[in-house]
């Protein structure tokens, strides 16, 4: 076996490769700031104001990264997340700014959920008993999807794990003449402690309870396949598994069974772990990032949402 392990042959026989085109870069756009703001638990990662979000998008495209996914932090939150779906809300404004400055070469995806917009921080609207109301939430998600698309979004990405969300959004897009807009569904999204830093990044910590009534139990794998099957049936074009590294078996099974374009979200906690260890001199950041992302690809992901997208792109471009 060692005959082909020399530096001459190694790249030649490599089975899985990582490409800049595999990367999707998350971008936080914050209506309440006027300068980029570094996220405490995600060293080196920033929230961007509306004024400079298009510059950030353009620097991402210059690195050859094909897509961004936008997360909005609104000025005002309320019980029903009503500032998610207006044409002049934060994500809609950001999409228009990016499209105007960067043009159509960059794929602009929008994360579609209510948790950044509700005062209680849950992904759906809640009643007085603090229960999440599934179907009334679907109406708001559908309306939000249409407004994102009207602003110029290329792909909408519902992440709230409400039952029937993909179908509701597909119908709304079709009814509004957006038949060509694909849906990337967060199909198998686990109830994970790895999202901790994201909640600071997106200002979406929750006021009560947890998200276990709608996100998946980490102990379940067959259930992930049922979730993904339902989303495909409802019209999902790309399916996602989230988080990535602790769920490589899920990525593998989903890809093997459905053979759909499959995305994996290398989440904020996965980023923070590597950063913290690297800052302490305990791990080699470059090596660990490459190995993490290539293993996600090897498991079956076609595309990876990662906070290391820009760093990895720089690395790959310099090879
Ligand atoms: Zn959410």
Tab-separated table of C-alpha atoms and ligand atoms in Angstrom:
chain	number	residue	atom	x	y	z
A	1	UNK	CA	0.000	0.000	0.000
A	2	UNK	CA	2.885	2.379	0.628
A	3	UNK	CA	3.955	2.421	-3.021
A	4	UNK	CA	1.343	5.073	-3.854
A	5	UNK	CA	1.798	7.180	-0.717
A	6	UNK	CA	4.738	9.222	-1.965
A	7	UNK	CA	4.191	12.939	-2.476
A	8	UNK	CA	4.301	12.283	-6.220
A	9	UNK	CA	1.354	9.874	-6.235
A	10	UNK	CA	-0.722	11.018	-3.245
A	11	UNK	CA	-2.652	13.793	-5.014
A	12	UNK	CA	-2.878	11.617	-8.130
A	13	UNK	CA	-4.858	8.851	-6.445
A	14	UNK	CA	-6.856	10.990	-4.003
A	15	UNK	CA	-10.488	9.845	-3.992
A	16	UNK	CA	-12.118	12.895	-2.465
A	17	UNK	CA	-11.100	16.453	-3.141
A	18	UNK	CA	-12.201	19.724	-1.678
A	19	UNK	CA	-12.965	22.547	-4.073
A	20	UNK	CA	-13.754	26.218	-3.514
A	21	UNK	CA	-16.974	25.511	-5.420
A	22	UNK	CA	-18.092	23.192	-2.594
A	23	UNK	CA	-18.272	26.055	-0.108
A	24	UNK	CA	-21.176	28.215	1.047
A	25	UNK	CA	-20.285	31.185	3.246
A	26	UNK	CA	-22.704	32.257	6.005
A	27	UNK	CA	-23.108	36.031	6.344
A	28	UNK	CA	-24.725	37.769	9.324
A	29	UNK	CA	-26.289	41.096	8.487
A	30	UNK	CA	-27.245	43.284	11.413
A	31	UNK	CA	-29.610	46.223	11.124
A	32	UNK	CA	-28.513	47.681	14.462
A	33	UNK	CA	-24.804	48.284	13.797
A	34	UNK	CA	-22.876	50.658	11.573
A	35	UNK	CA	-19.529	48.870	11.533
A	36	UNK	CA	-18.561	45.172	11.339
A	37	UNK	CA	-18.795	43.652	14.797
A	38	UNK	CA	-16.715	40.638	15.854
A	39	UNK	CA	-18.703	37.835	17.460
A	40	UNK	CA	-17.264	37.029	20.874
A	41	UNK	CA	-17.629	33.244	20.732
A	42	UNK	CA	-16.594	33.071	17.063
A	43	UNK	CA	-13.165	34.765	16.895
A	44	UNK	CA	-12.474	36.203	13.456
A	45	UNK	CA	-16.152	36.127	12.430
A	46	UNK	CA	-18.216	39.287	12.103
A	47	UNK	CA	-21.731	40.610	11.896
A	48	UNK	CA	-21.979	43.109	9.043
A	49	UNK	CA	-24.065	46.269	8.816
A	50	UNK	CA	-26.320	46.852	5.801
A	51	UNK	CA	-23.872	49.519	4.577
A	52	UNK	CA	-21.000	47.060	4.026
A	53	UNK	CA	-22.683	43.683	3.557
A	54	UNK	CA	-22.330	43.944	-0.220
A	55	UNK	CA	-18.570	44.541	0.141
A	56	UNK	CA	-18.349	41.390	2.204
A	57	UNK	CA	-20.323	39.464	-0.431
A	58	UNK	CA	-18.074	40.756	-3.144
A	59	UNK	CA	-14.922	39.695	-1.261
A	60	UNK	CA	-16.452	36.213	-0.901
A	61	UNK	CA	-17.149	35.986	-4.639
A	62	UNK	CA	-13.621	37.211	-5.436
A	63	UNK	CA	-12.272	34.177	-3.591
A	64	UNK	CA	-14.275	31.965	-5.956
A	65	UNK	CA	-16.880	30.899	-3.385
A	66	UNK	CA	-20.091	30.442	-5.354
A	67	UNK	CA	-22.699	31.131	-2.673
A	68	UNK	CA	-23.542	32.980	0.509
A	69	UNK	CA	-26.361	32.327	2.950
A	70	UNK	CA	-27.753	35.365	4.744
A	71	UNK	CA	-28.932	35.555	8.344
A	72	UNK	CA	-30.637	38.749	9.459
A	73	UNK	CA	-30.534	40.489	12.826
A	74	UNK	CA	-33.483	42.913	12.877
A	75	UNK	CA	-33.803	46.155	14.769
A	76	UNK	CA	-37.160	45.156	16.212
A	77	UNK	CA	-38.376	41.810	17.487
A	78	UNK	CA	-41.894	40.877	18.549
A	79	UNK	CA	-43.986	37.861	19.558
A	80	UNK	CA	-44.796	36.855	15.972
A	81	UNK	CA	-41.557	37.779	14.219
A	82	UNK	CA	-43.403	40.256	12.047
A	83	UNK	CA	-40.174	41.954	10.954
A	84	UNK	CA	-39.095	38.872	9.031
A	85	UNK	CA	-41.413	39.205	6.073
A	86	UNK	CA	-41.581	42.882	5.070
A	87	UNK	CA	-40.026	44.031	1.807
A	88	UNK	CA	-37.959	46.559	3.755
A	89	UNK	CA	-36.746	44.238	6.471
A	90	UNK	CA	-33.086	43.461	7.005
A	91	UNK	CA	-32.536	40.406	4.802
A	92	UNK	CA	-34.605	41.836	1.965
A	93	UNK	CA	-32.534	45.034	2.045
A	94	UNK	CA	-29.290	43.053	2.205
A	95	UNK	CA	-30.253	40.896	-0.781
A	96	UNK	CA	-31.047	43.975	-2.864
A	97	UNK	CA	-27.766	45.660	-1.855
A	98	UNK	CA	-25.743	42.556	-2.734
A	99	UNK	CA	-27.489	41.972	-6.052
A	100	UNK	CA	-27.033	45.595	-7.005
A	101	UNK	CA	-23.308	45.683	-6.208
A	102	UNK	CA	-22.187	42.129	-6.972
A	103	UNK	CA	-24.539	41.166	-9.788
A	104	UNK	CA	-25.799	37.721	-10.544
A	105	UNK	CA	-22.564	35.701	-10.370
A	106	UNK	CA	-22.947	35.071	-6.657
A	107	UNK	CA	-25.725	32.726	-5.526
A	108	UNK	CA	-27.568	34.482	-2.717
A	109	UNK	CA	-29.349	32.094	-0.383
A	110	UNK	CA	-31.484	33.288	2.487
A	111	UNK	CA	-31.996	31.456	5.734
A	112	UNK	CA	-35.699	31.352	6.426
A	113	UNK	CA	-36.730	31.168	10.058
A	114	UNK	CA	-38.394	33.216	12.761
A	115	UNK	CA	-35.971	32.722	15.673
A	116	UNK	CA	-33.948	35.841	14.868
A	117	UNK	CA	-37.165	37.874	14.691
A	118	UNK	CA	-39.241	36.651	17.634
A	119	UNK	CA	-38.834	38.214	21.065
A	120	UNK	CA	-38.890	34.726	22.657
A	121	UNK	CA	-36.311	33.366	20.183
A	122	UNK	CA	-38.252	30.296	19.052
A	123	UNK	CA	-38.480	29.244	15.416
A	124	UNK	CA	-42.262	29.508	15.341
A	125	UNK	CA	-45.044	31.500	16.903
A	126	UNK	CA	-46.090	30.377	20.374
A	127	UNK	CA	-49.355	30.405	22.303
A	128	UNK	CA	-49.896	31.459	25.919
A	129	UNK	CA	-48.987	27.930	27.045
A	130	UNK	CA	-45.581	28.385	25.387
A	131	UNK	CA	-46.359	25.766	22.733
A	132	UNK	CA	-45.047	26.220	19.202
A	133	UNK	CA	-47.890	26.639	16.708
A	134	UNK	CA	-46.889	24.751	13.587
A	135	UNK	CA	-49.408	25.711	10.927
A	136	UNK	CA	-49.785	29.431	11.720
A	137	UNK	CA	-45.968	29.611	11.496
A	138	UNK	CA	-46.059	28.159	7.987
A	139	UNK	CA	-48.062	31.139	6.726
A	140	UNK	CA	-45.413	33.591	7.941
A	141	UNK	CA	-42.586	31.470	6.533
A	142	UNK	CA	-44.319	31.324	3.148
A	143	UNK	CA	-44.803	35.088	3.130
A	144	UNK	CA	-41.151	35.601	4.114
A	145	UNK	CA	-39.962	33.286	1.338
A	146	UNK	CA	-41.891	35.293	-1.233
A	147	UNK	CA	-40.483	38.594	0.037
A	148	UNK	CA	-36.894	37.257	0.039
A	149	UNK	CA	-37.370	36.078	-3.513
A	150	UNK	CA	-38.971	39.351	-4.583
A	151	UNK	CA	-35.840	41.095	-3.244
A	152	UNK	CA	-33.697	38.879	-5.488
A	153	UNK	CA	-32.765	35.796	-3.449
A	154	UNK	CA	-31.719	32.871	-5.657
A	155	UNK	CA	-32.465	30.064	-3.178
A	156	UNK	CA	-34.509	30.075	0.027
A	157	UNK	CA	-33.457	27.851	2.907
A	158	UNK	CA	-36.079	27.110	5.572
A	159	UNK	CA	-34.391	26.107	8.823
A	160	UNK	CA	-37.133	26.024	11.442
A	161	UNK	CA	-38.024	22.309	11.285
A	162	UNK	CA	-41.768	23.022	11.177
A	163	UNK	CA	-43.737	20.150	9.683
A	164	UNK	CA	-44.899	20.943	6.168
A	165	UNK	CA	-42.685	24.017	5.793
A	166	UNK	CA	-41.175	22.997	2.466
A	167	UNK	CA	-44.587	22.316	0.909
A	168	UNK	CA	-46.049	25.585	2.176
A	169	UNK	CA	-43.103	27.567	0.818
A	170	UNK	CA	-43.135	25.730	-2.523
A	171	UNK	CA	-46.835	26.527	-3.014
A	172	UNK	CA	-46.342	30.180	-2.094
A	173	UNK	CA	-43.387	30.560	-4.469
A	174	UNK	CA	-45.283	28.864	-7.295
A	175	UNK	CA	-48.370	31.026	-6.722
A	176	UNK	CA	-46.229	34.139	-6.945
A	177	UNK	CA	-44.503	33.295	-10.196
A	178	UNK	CA	-41.292	32.093	-8.555
A	179	UNK	CA	-41.478	28.555	-9.948
A	180	UNK	CA	-37.755	28.571	-10.758
A	181	UNK	CA	-36.559	29.369	-7.236
A	182	UNK	CA	-35.098	26.262	-5.559
A	183	UNK	CA	-35.566	25.382	-1.896
A	184	UNK	CA	-32.665	24.162	0.212
A	185	UNK	CA	-34.243	22.549	3.245
A	186	UNK	CA	-32.607	22.105	6.622
A	187	UNK	CA	-34.155	18.651	6.474
A	188	UNK	CA	-32.327	16.794	9.244
A	189	UNK	CA	-31.543	19.453	11.813
A	190	UNK	CA	-30.612	18.100	15.205
A	191	UNK	CA	-31.330	19.676	18.563
A	192	UNK	CA	-27.657	20.353	19.189
A	193	UNK	CA	-25.503	22.070	21.796
A	194	UNK	CA	-23.112	22.900	18.942
A	195	UNK	CA	-25.319	25.865	17.963
A	196	UNK	CA	-24.303	27.847	21.075
A	197	UNK	CA	-22.073	30.477	19.430
A	198	UNK	CA	-24.593	31.001	16.586
A	199	UNK	CA	-27.149	32.250	19.093
A	200	UNK	CA	-24.787	35.014	20.027
A	201	UNK	CA	-23.969	35.630	16.375
A	202	UNK	CA	-27.599	35.900	15.303
A	203	UNK	CA	-29.044	37.162	18.573
A	204	UNK	CA	-31.432	34.216	18.648
A	205	UNK	CA	-31.143	32.804	22.168
A	206	UNK	CA	-34.521	31.636	23.454
A	207	UNK	CA	-36.401	32.937	26.480
A	208	UNK	CA	-37.917	29.653	27.685
A	209	UNK	CA	-37.821	25.902	27.075
A	210	UNK	CA	-35.655	24.440	24.335
A	211	UNK	CA	-36.042	23.473	20.688
A	212	UNK	CA	-36.532	19.769	21.288
A	213	UNK	CA	-40.195	19.893	20.230
A	214	UNK	CA	-39.183	20.629	16.654
A	215	UNK	CA	-35.497	19.748	16.224
A	216	UNK	CA	-34.318	16.147	16.052
A	217	UNK	CA	-33.099	13.897	18.846
A	218	UNK	CA	-29.337	13.222	18.433
A	219	UNK	CA	-30.007	9.538	19.092
A	220	UNK	CA	-32.105	9.098	15.956
A	221	UNK	CA	-30.879	8.216	12.477
A	222	UNK	CA	-33.831	6.429	10.809
A	223	UNK	CA	-35.955	9.422	11.716
A	224	UNK	CA	-33.572	11.641	9.744
A	225	UNK	CA	-34.295	9.565	6.656
A	226	UNK	CA	-38.047	10.045	7.199
A	227	UNK	CA	-37.571	13.801	7.639
A	228	UNK	CA	-35.551	14.005	4.443
A	229	UNK	CA	-38.062	11.847	2.509
A	230	UNK	CA	-40.910	14.150	3.533
A	231	UNK	CA	-39.017	17.279	2.513
A	232	UNK	CA	-38.181	15.797	-0.891
A	233	UNK	CA	-41.819	14.846	-1.356
A	234	UNK	CA	-42.840	18.412	-0.481
A	235	UNK	CA	-40.470	19.824	-3.091
A	236	UNK	CA	-37.034	20.347	-1.563
A	237	UNK	CA	-34.339	20.683	-4.227
A	238	UNK	CA	-31.322	20.513	-1.910
A	239	UNK	CA	-31.407	18.797	1.462
A	240	UNK	CA	-29.232	19.575	4.439
A	241	UNK	CA	-27.878	17.788	7.476
A	242	UNK	CA	-26.931	19.959	10.473
A	243	UNK	CA	-24.507	19.874	12.339
A	244	UNK	CA	-21.853	18.135	10.257
A	245	UNK	CA	-18.995	16.350	12.047
A	246	UNK	CA	-21.054	14.715	14.842
A	247	UNK	CA	-23.528	13.536	12.156
A	248	UNK	CA	-21.292	12.177	9.397
A	249	UNK	CA	-23.229	8.894	9.509
A	250	UNK	CA	-26.432	10.809	8.749
A	251	UNK	CA	-24.813	12.614	5.809
A	252	UNK	CA	-23.597	9.264	4.515
A	253	UNK	CA	-26.984	7.563	4.837
A	254	UNK	CA	-28.935	10.477	3.396
A	255	UNK	CA	-26.668	10.740	0.361
A	256	UNK	CA	-26.677	7.000	-0.199
A	257	UNK	CA	-30.435	6.644	0.045
A	258	UNK	CA	-31.711	9.722	-1.796
A	259	UNK	CA	-28.825	10.705	-4.099
A	260	UNK	CA	-30.008	14.311	-3.886
A	261	UNK	CA	-27.821	17.419	-3.865
A	262	UNK	CA	-26.812	17.280	-0.215
A	263	UNK	CA	-25.510	20.087	1.955
A	264	UNK	CA	-23.934	19.838	5.389
A	265	UNK	CA	-23.713	22.669	7.893
A	266	UNK	CA	-20.381	22.795	9.724
A	267	UNK	CA	-21.853	24.834	12.569
A	268	UNK	CA	-20.711	27.605	14.899
A	269	UNK	CA	-19.731	25.247	17.733
A	270	UNK	CA	-17.562	23.234	15.360
A	271	UNK	CA	-15.900	26.510	14.344
A	272	UNK	CA	-15.469	27.696	17.933
A	273	UNK	CA	-13.893	24.411	19.096
A	274	UNK	CA	-11.223	24.557	16.422
A	275	UNK	CA	-10.565	28.266	16.975
A	276	UNK	CA	-10.267	27.870	20.749
A	277	UNK	CA	-7.885	24.943	20.504
A	278	UNK	CA	-5.812	26.691	17.836
A	279	UNK	CA	-5.609	29.890	19.895
A	280	UNK	CA	-4.230	27.828	22.757
A	281	UNK	CA	-1.663	26.250	20.476
A	282	UNK	CA	-3.263	22.832	20.993
A	283	UNK	CA	-4.217	22.154	17.371
A	284	UNK	CA	-2.966	23.192	13.958
A	285	UNK	CA	-5.930	25.176	12.639
A	286	UNK	CA	-5.175	24.798	8.928
A	287	UNK	CA	-4.727	21.063	9.163
A	288	UNK	CA	-7.795	20.475	11.296
A	289	UNK	CA	-10.053	22.631	9.133
A	290	UNK	CA	-8.996	20.853	5.947
A	291	UNK	CA	-9.414	17.432	7.535
A	292	UNK	CA	-12.843	18.355	8.937
A	293	UNK	CA	-14.162	19.663	5.629
A	294	UNK	CA	-12.756	16.831	3.515
A	295	UNK	CA	-14.336	14.275	5.860
A	296	UNK	CA	-17.723	15.976	5.466
A	297	UNK	CA	-17.278	15.772	1.707
A	298	UNK	CA	-16.110	12.157	1.900
A	299	UNK	CA	-19.212	11.255	3.913
A	300	UNK	CA	-21.307	12.398	0.952
A	301	UNK	CA	-21.925	16.143	1.167
A	302	UNK	CA	-21.852	18.006	-2.136
A	303	UNK	CA	-21.665	21.394	-0.474
A	304	UNK	CA	-20.578	22.635	2.925
A	305	UNK	CA	-21.808	25.670	4.812
A	306	UNK	CA	-18.864	26.702	6.940
A	307	UNK	CA	-17.494	29.715	8.793
A	308	UNK	CA	-14.097	28.635	7.487
A	309	UNK	CA	-15.229	29.168	3.862
A	310	UNK	CA	-13.046	32.221	3.233
A	311	UNK	CA	-9.974	30.777	4.982
A	312	UNK	CA	-10.333	27.476	3.146
A	313	UNK	CA	-10.851	29.236	-0.178
A	314	UNK	CA	-7.643	31.248	0.326
A	315	UNK	CA	-5.837	28.045	1.158
A	316	UNK	CA	-7.179	26.159	-1.878
A	317	UNK	CA	-6.509	29.112	-4.190
A	318	UNK	CA	-2.866	29.244	-3.139
A	319	UNK	CA	-2.204	25.567	-3.853
B	1	LIG	ZN1	-34.845	29.082	13.842
